[in-house]
PDB file of C-alpha atoms in Angstrom:
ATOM      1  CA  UNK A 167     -17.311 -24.866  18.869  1.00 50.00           C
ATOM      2  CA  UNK A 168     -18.929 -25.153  15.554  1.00 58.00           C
ATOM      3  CA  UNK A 169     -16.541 -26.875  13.323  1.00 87.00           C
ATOM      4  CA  UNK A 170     -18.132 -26.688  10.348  1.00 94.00           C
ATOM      5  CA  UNK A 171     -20.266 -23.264   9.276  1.00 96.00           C
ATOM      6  CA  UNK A 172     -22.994 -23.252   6.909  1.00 97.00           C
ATOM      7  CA  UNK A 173     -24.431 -20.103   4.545  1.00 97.00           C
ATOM      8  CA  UNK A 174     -27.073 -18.837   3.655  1.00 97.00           C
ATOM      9  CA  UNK A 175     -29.245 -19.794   6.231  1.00 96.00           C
ATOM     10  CA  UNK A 176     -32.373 -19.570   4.041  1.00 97.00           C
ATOM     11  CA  UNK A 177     -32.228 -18.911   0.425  1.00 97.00           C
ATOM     12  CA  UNK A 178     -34.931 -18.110  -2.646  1.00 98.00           C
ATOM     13  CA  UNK A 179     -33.969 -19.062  -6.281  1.00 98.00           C
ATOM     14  CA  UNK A 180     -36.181 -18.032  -9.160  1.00 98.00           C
ATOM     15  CA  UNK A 181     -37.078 -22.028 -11.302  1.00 98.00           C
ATOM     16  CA  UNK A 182     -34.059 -22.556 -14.012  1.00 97.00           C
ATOM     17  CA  UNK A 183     -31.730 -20.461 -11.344  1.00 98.00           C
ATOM     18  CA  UNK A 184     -28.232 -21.507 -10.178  1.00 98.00           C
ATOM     19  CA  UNK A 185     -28.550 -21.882  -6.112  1.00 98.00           C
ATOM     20  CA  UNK A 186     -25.344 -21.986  -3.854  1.00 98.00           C
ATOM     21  CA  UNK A 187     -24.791 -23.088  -0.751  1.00 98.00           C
ATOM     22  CA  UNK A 188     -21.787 -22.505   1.479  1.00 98.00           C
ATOM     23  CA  UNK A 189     -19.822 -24.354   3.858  1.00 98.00           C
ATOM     24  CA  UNK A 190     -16.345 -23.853   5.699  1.00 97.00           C
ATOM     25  CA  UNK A 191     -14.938 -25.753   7.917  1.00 96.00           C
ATOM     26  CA  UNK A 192     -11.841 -25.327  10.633  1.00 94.00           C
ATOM     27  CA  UNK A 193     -10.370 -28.663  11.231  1.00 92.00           C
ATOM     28  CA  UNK A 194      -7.486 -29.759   8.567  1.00 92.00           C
ATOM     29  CA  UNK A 195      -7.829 -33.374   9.238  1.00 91.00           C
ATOM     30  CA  UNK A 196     -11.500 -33.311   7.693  1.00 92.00           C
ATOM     31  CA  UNK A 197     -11.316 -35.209   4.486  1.00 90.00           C
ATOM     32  CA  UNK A 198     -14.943 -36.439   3.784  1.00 91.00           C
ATOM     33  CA  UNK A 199     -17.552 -33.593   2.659  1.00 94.00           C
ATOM     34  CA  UNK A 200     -20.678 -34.988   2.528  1.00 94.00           C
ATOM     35  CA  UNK A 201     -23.830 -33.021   1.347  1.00 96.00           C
ATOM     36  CA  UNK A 202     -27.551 -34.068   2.739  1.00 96.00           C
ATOM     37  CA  UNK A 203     -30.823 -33.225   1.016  1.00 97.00           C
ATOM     38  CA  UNK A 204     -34.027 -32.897   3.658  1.00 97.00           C
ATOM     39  CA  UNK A 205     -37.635 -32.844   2.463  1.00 97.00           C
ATOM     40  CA  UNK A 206     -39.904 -31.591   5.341  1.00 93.00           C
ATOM     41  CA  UNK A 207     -41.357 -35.185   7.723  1.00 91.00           C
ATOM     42  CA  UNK A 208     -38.359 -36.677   6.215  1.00 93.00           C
ATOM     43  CA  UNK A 209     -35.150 -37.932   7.389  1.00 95.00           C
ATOM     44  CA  UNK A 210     -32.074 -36.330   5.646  1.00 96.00           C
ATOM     45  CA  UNK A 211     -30.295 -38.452   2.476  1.00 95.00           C
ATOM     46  CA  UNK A 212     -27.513 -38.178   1.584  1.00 93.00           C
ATOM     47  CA  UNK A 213     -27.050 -36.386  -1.528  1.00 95.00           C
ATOM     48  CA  UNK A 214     -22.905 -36.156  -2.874  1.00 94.00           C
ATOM     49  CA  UNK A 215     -19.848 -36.197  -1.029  1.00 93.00           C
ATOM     50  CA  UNK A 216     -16.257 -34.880  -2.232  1.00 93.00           C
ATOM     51  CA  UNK A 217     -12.982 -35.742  -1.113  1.00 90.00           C
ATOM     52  CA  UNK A 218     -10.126 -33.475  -1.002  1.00 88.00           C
ATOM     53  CA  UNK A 219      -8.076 -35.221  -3.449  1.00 89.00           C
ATOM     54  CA  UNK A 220     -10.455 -33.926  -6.408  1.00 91.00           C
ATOM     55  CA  UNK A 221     -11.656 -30.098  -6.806  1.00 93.00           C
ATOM     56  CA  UNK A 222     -15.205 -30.803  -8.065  1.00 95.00           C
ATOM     57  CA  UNK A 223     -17.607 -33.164  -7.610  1.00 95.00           C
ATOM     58  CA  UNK A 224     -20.748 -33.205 -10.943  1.00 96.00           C
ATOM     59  CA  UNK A 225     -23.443 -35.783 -10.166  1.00 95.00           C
ATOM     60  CA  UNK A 226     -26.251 -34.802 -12.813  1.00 96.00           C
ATOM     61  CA  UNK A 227     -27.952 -30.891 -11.532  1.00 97.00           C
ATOM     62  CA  UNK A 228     -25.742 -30.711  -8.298  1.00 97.00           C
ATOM     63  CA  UNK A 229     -22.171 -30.153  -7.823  1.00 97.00           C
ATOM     64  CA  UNK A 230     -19.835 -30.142  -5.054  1.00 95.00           C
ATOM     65  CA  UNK A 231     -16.410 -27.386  -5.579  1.00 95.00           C
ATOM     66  CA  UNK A 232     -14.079 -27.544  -3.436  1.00 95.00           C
ATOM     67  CA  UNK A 233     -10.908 -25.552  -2.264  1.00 94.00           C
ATOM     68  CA  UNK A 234      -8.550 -27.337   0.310  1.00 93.00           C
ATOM     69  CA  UNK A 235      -6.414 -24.127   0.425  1.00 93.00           C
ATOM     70  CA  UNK A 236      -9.495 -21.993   1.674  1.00 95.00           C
ATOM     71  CA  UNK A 237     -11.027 -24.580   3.942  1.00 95.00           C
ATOM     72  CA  UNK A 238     -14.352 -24.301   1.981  1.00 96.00           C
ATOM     73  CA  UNK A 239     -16.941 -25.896  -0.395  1.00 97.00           C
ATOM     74  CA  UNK A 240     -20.212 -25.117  -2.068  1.00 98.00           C
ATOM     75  CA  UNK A 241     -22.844 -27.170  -3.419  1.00 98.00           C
ATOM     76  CA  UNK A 242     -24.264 -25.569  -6.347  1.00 98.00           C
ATOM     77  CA  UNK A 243     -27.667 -26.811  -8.063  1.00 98.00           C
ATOM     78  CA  UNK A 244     -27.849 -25.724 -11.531  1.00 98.00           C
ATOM     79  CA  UNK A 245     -31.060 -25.432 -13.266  1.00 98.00           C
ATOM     80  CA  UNK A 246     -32.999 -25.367 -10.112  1.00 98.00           C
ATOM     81  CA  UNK A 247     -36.732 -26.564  -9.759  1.00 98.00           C
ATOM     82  CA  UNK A 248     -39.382 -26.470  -7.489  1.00 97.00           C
ATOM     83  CA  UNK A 249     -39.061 -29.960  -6.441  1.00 97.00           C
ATOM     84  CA  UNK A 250     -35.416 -28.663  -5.183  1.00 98.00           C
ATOM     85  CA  UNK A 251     -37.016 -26.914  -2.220  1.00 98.00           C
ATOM     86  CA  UNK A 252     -35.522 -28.834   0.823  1.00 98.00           C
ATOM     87  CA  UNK A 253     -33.089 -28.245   3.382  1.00 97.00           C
ATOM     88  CA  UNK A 254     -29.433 -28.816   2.793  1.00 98.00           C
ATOM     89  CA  UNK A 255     -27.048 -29.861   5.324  1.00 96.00           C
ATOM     90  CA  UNK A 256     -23.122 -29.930   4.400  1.00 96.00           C
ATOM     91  CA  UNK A 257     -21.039 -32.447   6.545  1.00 94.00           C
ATOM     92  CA  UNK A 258     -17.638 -32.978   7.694  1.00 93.00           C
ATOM     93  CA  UNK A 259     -15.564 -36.170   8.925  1.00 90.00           C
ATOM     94  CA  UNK A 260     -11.968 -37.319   9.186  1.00 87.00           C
ATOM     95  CA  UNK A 261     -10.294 -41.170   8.411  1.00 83.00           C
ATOM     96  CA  UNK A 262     -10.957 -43.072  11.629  1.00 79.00           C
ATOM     97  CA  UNK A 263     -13.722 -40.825  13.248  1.00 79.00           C
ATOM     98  CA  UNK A 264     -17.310 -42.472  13.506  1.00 75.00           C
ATOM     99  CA  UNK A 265     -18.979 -39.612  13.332  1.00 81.00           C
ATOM    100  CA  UNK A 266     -20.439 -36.825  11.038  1.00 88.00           C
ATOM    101  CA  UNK A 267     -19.800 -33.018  11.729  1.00 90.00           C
ATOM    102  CA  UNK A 268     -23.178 -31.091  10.412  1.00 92.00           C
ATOM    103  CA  UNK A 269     -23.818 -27.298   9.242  1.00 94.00           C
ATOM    104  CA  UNK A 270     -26.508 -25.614  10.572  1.00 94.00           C
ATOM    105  CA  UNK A 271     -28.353 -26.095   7.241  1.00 96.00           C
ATOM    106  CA  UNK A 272     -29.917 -24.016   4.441  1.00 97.00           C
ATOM    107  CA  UNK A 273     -33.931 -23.766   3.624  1.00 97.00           C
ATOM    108  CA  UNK A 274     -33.514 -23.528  -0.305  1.00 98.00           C
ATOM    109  CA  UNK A 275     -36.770 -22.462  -1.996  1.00 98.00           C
ATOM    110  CA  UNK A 276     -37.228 -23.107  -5.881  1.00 98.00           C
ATOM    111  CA  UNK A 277     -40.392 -20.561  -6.738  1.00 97.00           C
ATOM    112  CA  UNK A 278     -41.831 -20.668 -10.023  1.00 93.00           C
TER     113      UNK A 278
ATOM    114  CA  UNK B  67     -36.779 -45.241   5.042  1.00 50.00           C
ATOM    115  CA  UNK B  68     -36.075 -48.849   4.078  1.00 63.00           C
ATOM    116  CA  UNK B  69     -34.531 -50.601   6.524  1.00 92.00           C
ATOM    117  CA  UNK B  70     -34.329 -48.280   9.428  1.00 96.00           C
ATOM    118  CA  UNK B  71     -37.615 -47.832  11.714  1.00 96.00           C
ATOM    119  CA  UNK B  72     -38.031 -45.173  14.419  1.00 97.00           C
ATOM    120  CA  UNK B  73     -40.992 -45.508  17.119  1.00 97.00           C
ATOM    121  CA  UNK B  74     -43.071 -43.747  18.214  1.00 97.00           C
ATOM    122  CA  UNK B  75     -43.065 -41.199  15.383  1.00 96.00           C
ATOM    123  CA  UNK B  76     -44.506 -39.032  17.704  1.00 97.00           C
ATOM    124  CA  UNK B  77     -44.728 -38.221  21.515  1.00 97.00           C
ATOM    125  CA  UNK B  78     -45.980 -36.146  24.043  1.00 98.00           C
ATOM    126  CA  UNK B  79     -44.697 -36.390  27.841  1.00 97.00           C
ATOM    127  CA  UNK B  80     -44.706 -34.510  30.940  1.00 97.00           C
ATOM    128  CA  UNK B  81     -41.618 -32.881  32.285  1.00 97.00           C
ATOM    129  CA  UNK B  82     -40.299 -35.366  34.600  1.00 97.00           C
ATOM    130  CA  UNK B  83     -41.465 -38.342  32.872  1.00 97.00           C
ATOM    131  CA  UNK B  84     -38.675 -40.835  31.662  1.00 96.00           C
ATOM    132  CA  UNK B  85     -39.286 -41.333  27.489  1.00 97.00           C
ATOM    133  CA  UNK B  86     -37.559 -44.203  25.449  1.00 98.00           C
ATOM    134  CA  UNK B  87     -37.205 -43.583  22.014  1.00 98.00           C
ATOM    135  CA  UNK B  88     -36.471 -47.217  19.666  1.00 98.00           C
ATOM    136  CA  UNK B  89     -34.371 -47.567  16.687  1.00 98.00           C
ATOM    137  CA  UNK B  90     -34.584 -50.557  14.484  1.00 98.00           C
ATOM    138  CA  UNK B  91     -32.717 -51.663  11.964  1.00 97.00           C
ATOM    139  CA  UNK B  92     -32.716 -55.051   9.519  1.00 96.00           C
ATOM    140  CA  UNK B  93     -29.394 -54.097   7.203  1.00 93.00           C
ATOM    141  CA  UNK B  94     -27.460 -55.645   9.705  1.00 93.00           C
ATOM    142  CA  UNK B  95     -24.934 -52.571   9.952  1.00 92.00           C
ATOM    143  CA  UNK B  96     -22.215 -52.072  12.781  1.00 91.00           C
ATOM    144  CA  UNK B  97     -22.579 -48.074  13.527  1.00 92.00           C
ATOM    145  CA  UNK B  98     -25.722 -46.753  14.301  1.00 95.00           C
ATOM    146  CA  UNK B  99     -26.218 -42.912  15.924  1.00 95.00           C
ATOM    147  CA  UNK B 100     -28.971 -40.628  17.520  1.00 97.00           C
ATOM    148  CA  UNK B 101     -28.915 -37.048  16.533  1.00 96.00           C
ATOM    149  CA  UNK B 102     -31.856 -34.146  17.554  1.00 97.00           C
ATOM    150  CA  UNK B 103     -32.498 -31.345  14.935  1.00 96.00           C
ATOM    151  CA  UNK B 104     -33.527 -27.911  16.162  1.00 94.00           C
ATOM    152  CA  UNK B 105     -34.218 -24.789  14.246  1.00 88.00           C
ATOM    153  CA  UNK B 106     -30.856 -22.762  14.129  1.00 85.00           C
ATOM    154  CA  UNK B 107     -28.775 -25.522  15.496  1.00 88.00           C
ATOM    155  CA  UNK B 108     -29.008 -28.448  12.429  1.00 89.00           C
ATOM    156  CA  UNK B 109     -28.523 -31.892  13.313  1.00 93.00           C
ATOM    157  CA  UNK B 110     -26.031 -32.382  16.783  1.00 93.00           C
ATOM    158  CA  UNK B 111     -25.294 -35.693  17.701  1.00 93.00           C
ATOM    159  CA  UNK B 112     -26.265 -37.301  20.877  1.00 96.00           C
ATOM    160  CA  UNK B 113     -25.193 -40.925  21.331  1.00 96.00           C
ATOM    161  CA  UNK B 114     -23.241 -43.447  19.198  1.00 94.00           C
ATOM    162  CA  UNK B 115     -22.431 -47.134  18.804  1.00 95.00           C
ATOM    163  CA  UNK B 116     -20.310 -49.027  16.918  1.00 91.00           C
ATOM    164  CA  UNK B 117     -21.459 -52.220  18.260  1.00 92.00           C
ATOM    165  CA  UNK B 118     -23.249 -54.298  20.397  1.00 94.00           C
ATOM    166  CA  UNK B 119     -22.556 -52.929  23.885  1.00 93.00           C
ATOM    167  CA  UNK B 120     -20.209 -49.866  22.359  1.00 95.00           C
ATOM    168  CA  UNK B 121     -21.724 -47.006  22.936  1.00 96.00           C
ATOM    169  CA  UNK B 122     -20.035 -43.594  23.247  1.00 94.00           C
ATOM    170  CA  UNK B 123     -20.963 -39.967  24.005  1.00 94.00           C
ATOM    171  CA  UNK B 124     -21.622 -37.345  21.221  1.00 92.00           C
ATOM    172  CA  UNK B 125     -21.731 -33.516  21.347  1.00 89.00           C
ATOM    173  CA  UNK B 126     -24.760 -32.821  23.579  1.00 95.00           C
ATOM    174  CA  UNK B 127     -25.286 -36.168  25.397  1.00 96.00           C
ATOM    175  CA  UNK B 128     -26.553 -34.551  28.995  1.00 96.00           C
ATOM    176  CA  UNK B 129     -29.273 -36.292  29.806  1.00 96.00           C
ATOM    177  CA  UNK B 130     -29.587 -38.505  27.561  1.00 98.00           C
ATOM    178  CA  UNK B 131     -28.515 -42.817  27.479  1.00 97.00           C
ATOM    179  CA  UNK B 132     -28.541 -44.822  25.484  1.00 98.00           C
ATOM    180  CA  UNK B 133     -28.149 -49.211  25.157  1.00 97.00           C
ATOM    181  CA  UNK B 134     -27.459 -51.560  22.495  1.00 97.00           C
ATOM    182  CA  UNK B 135     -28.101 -55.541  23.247  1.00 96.00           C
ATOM    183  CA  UNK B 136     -28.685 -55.946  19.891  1.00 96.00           C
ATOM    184  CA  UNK B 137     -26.754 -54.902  16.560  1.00 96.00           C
ATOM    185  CA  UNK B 138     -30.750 -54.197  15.113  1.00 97.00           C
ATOM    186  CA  UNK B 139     -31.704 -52.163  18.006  1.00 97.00           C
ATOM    187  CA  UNK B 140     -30.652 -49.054  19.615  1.00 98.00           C
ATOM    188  CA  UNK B 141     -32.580 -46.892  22.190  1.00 98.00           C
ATOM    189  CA  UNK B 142     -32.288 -43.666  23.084  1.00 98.00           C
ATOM    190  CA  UNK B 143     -33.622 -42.938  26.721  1.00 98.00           C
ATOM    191  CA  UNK B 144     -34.412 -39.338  28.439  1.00 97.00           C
ATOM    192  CA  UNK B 145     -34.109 -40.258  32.159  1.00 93.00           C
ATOM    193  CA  UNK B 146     -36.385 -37.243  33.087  1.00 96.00           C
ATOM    194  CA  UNK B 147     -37.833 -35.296  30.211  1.00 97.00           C
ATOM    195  CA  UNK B 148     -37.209 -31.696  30.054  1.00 97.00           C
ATOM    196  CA  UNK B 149     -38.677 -28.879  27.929  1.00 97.00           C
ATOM    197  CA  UNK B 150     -34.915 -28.515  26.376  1.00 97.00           C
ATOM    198  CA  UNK B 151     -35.559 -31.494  25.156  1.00 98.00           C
ATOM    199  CA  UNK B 152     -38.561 -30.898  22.757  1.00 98.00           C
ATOM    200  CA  UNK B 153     -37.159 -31.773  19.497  1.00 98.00           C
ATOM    201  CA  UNK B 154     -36.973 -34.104  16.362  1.00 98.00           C
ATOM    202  CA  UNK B 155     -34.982 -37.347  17.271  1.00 98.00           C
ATOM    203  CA  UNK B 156     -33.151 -38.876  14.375  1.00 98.00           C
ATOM    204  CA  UNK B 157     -31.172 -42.357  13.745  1.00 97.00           C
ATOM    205  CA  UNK B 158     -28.798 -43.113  11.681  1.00 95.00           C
ATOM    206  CA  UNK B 159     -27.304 -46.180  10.403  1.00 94.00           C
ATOM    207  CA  UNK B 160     -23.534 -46.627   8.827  1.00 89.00           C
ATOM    208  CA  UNK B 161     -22.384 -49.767   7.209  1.00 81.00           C
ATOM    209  CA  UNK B 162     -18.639 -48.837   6.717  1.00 70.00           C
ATOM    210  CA  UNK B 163     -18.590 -46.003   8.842  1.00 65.00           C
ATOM    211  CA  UNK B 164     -19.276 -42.017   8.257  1.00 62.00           C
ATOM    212  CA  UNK B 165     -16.397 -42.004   5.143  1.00 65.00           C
ATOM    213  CA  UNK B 166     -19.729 -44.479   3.452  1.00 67.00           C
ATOM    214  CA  UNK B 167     -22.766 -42.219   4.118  1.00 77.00           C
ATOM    215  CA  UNK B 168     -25.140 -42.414   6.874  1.00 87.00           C
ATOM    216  CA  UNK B 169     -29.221 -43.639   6.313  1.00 91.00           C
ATOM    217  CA  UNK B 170     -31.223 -41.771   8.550  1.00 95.00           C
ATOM    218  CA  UNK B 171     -34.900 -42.776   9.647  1.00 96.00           C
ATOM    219  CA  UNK B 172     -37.433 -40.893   9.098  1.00 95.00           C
ATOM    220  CA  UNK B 173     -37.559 -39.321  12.925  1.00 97.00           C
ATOM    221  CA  UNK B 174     -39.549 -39.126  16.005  1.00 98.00           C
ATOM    222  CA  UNK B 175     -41.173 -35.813  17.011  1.00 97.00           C
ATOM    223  CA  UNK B 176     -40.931 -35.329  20.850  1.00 98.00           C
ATOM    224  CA  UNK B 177     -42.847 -32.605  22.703  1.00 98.00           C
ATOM    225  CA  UNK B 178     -42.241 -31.908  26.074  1.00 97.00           C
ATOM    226  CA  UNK B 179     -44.741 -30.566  28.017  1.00 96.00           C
TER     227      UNK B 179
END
């Protein structure tokens, strides 16, 4: 059962684009969404992470919205550059659980 | 990744063969996990611990162990390698638990052959 389900799986944003990424997730009692950056031969890192008592998330380029009601959040990189290209993983987790809940992950590619 | 070291970074063994795979860590943190990343399937957790000597199963642990003797090691061992198991191995290290981020390392490729 995949609890938490990621989209696009691969995406292409023109440089100075706004790229979005997905996620929803099915179990209620998740109240830690993380977001992971991965640059290829690297481990991810952990990028921003929302909780649900807040609807957005603004750490400089990237943002986290979020919407409790629809069981879904998006990480959205504004001004998007080349050195953006990675793989994004969204995450889910609930109080007391010691362990993460990944998406399947998105291939974002920033082209010139 | 500072403070989190994965050997071999890379490996090639026979079907059949056992494999250990070492995680090492000097922050000194409590939780420490083993996920594998595969194209199409993102990162799916294997083993975890939460201390020395706590160890507990994770979403696709079949044939897979794992020990902790020490809180700045944890090893991931494939009794008798399959194909299936070709994959990138991750660790991860949590100070607080997941609710505090995880550090991963920077992964061991495993071909199975």
């Amino acid at each position: 059962q995949q609890q938490v389900k990621q989209s696009p799986q691969s995406l292409i944003v023109q440089k100075g684009g706004i790229s979005i990424i997905n996620c929803a997730y099915e179990n209620t009692a998740f109240d830690y969404f993380p977001w992971y950056q991965q640059f290829p031969g690297k481990g991810p890192a952990l990028l921003i992470a929302i909780r649900p008592d807040v609807s957005e998330k603004k750490e400089g380029r990237f943002t986290i919205s979020f919407n409790k009601s629809a069981k879904q959040f998006s990480l959205h990189i504004m001004d998007s550059q080349p050195g953006d290209s990675a793989t994004y993983f969204c995450a889910a987790s609930e109080t007391g659980s010691y362990q993460l809940t990944f998406g399947k992950g998105t291939k974002l590619s920033v082209i010139p | 990744d500072a403070g989190i070291t994965q050997s071999p970074r890379h490996k090639v063994t026979e079907t059949g063969t056992p494999v250990t795979l070492r995680c090492h860590q000097t922050e000194n943190h409590r939780y420490m996990y083993w996920y594998r990343q595969d194209p199409g399937h993102g990162l799916r957790l294997i083993h975890y611990s939460y201390g020395v000597k706590d160890t507990d199963k994770g979403e696709v642990s079949d044939g897979y162990s794992v020990s902790r003797s020490k809180t700045e090691d944890f090893l991931l061992t494939l009794e008798s390698a399959t194909s299936s198991q070709t994959s990138v191995y991750f660790c991860a290290i949590s100070d607080m638990g997941v609710a505090y981020g995880y550090t991963f390392g920077s992964g061991t490729r495993l071909t199975v052959v």
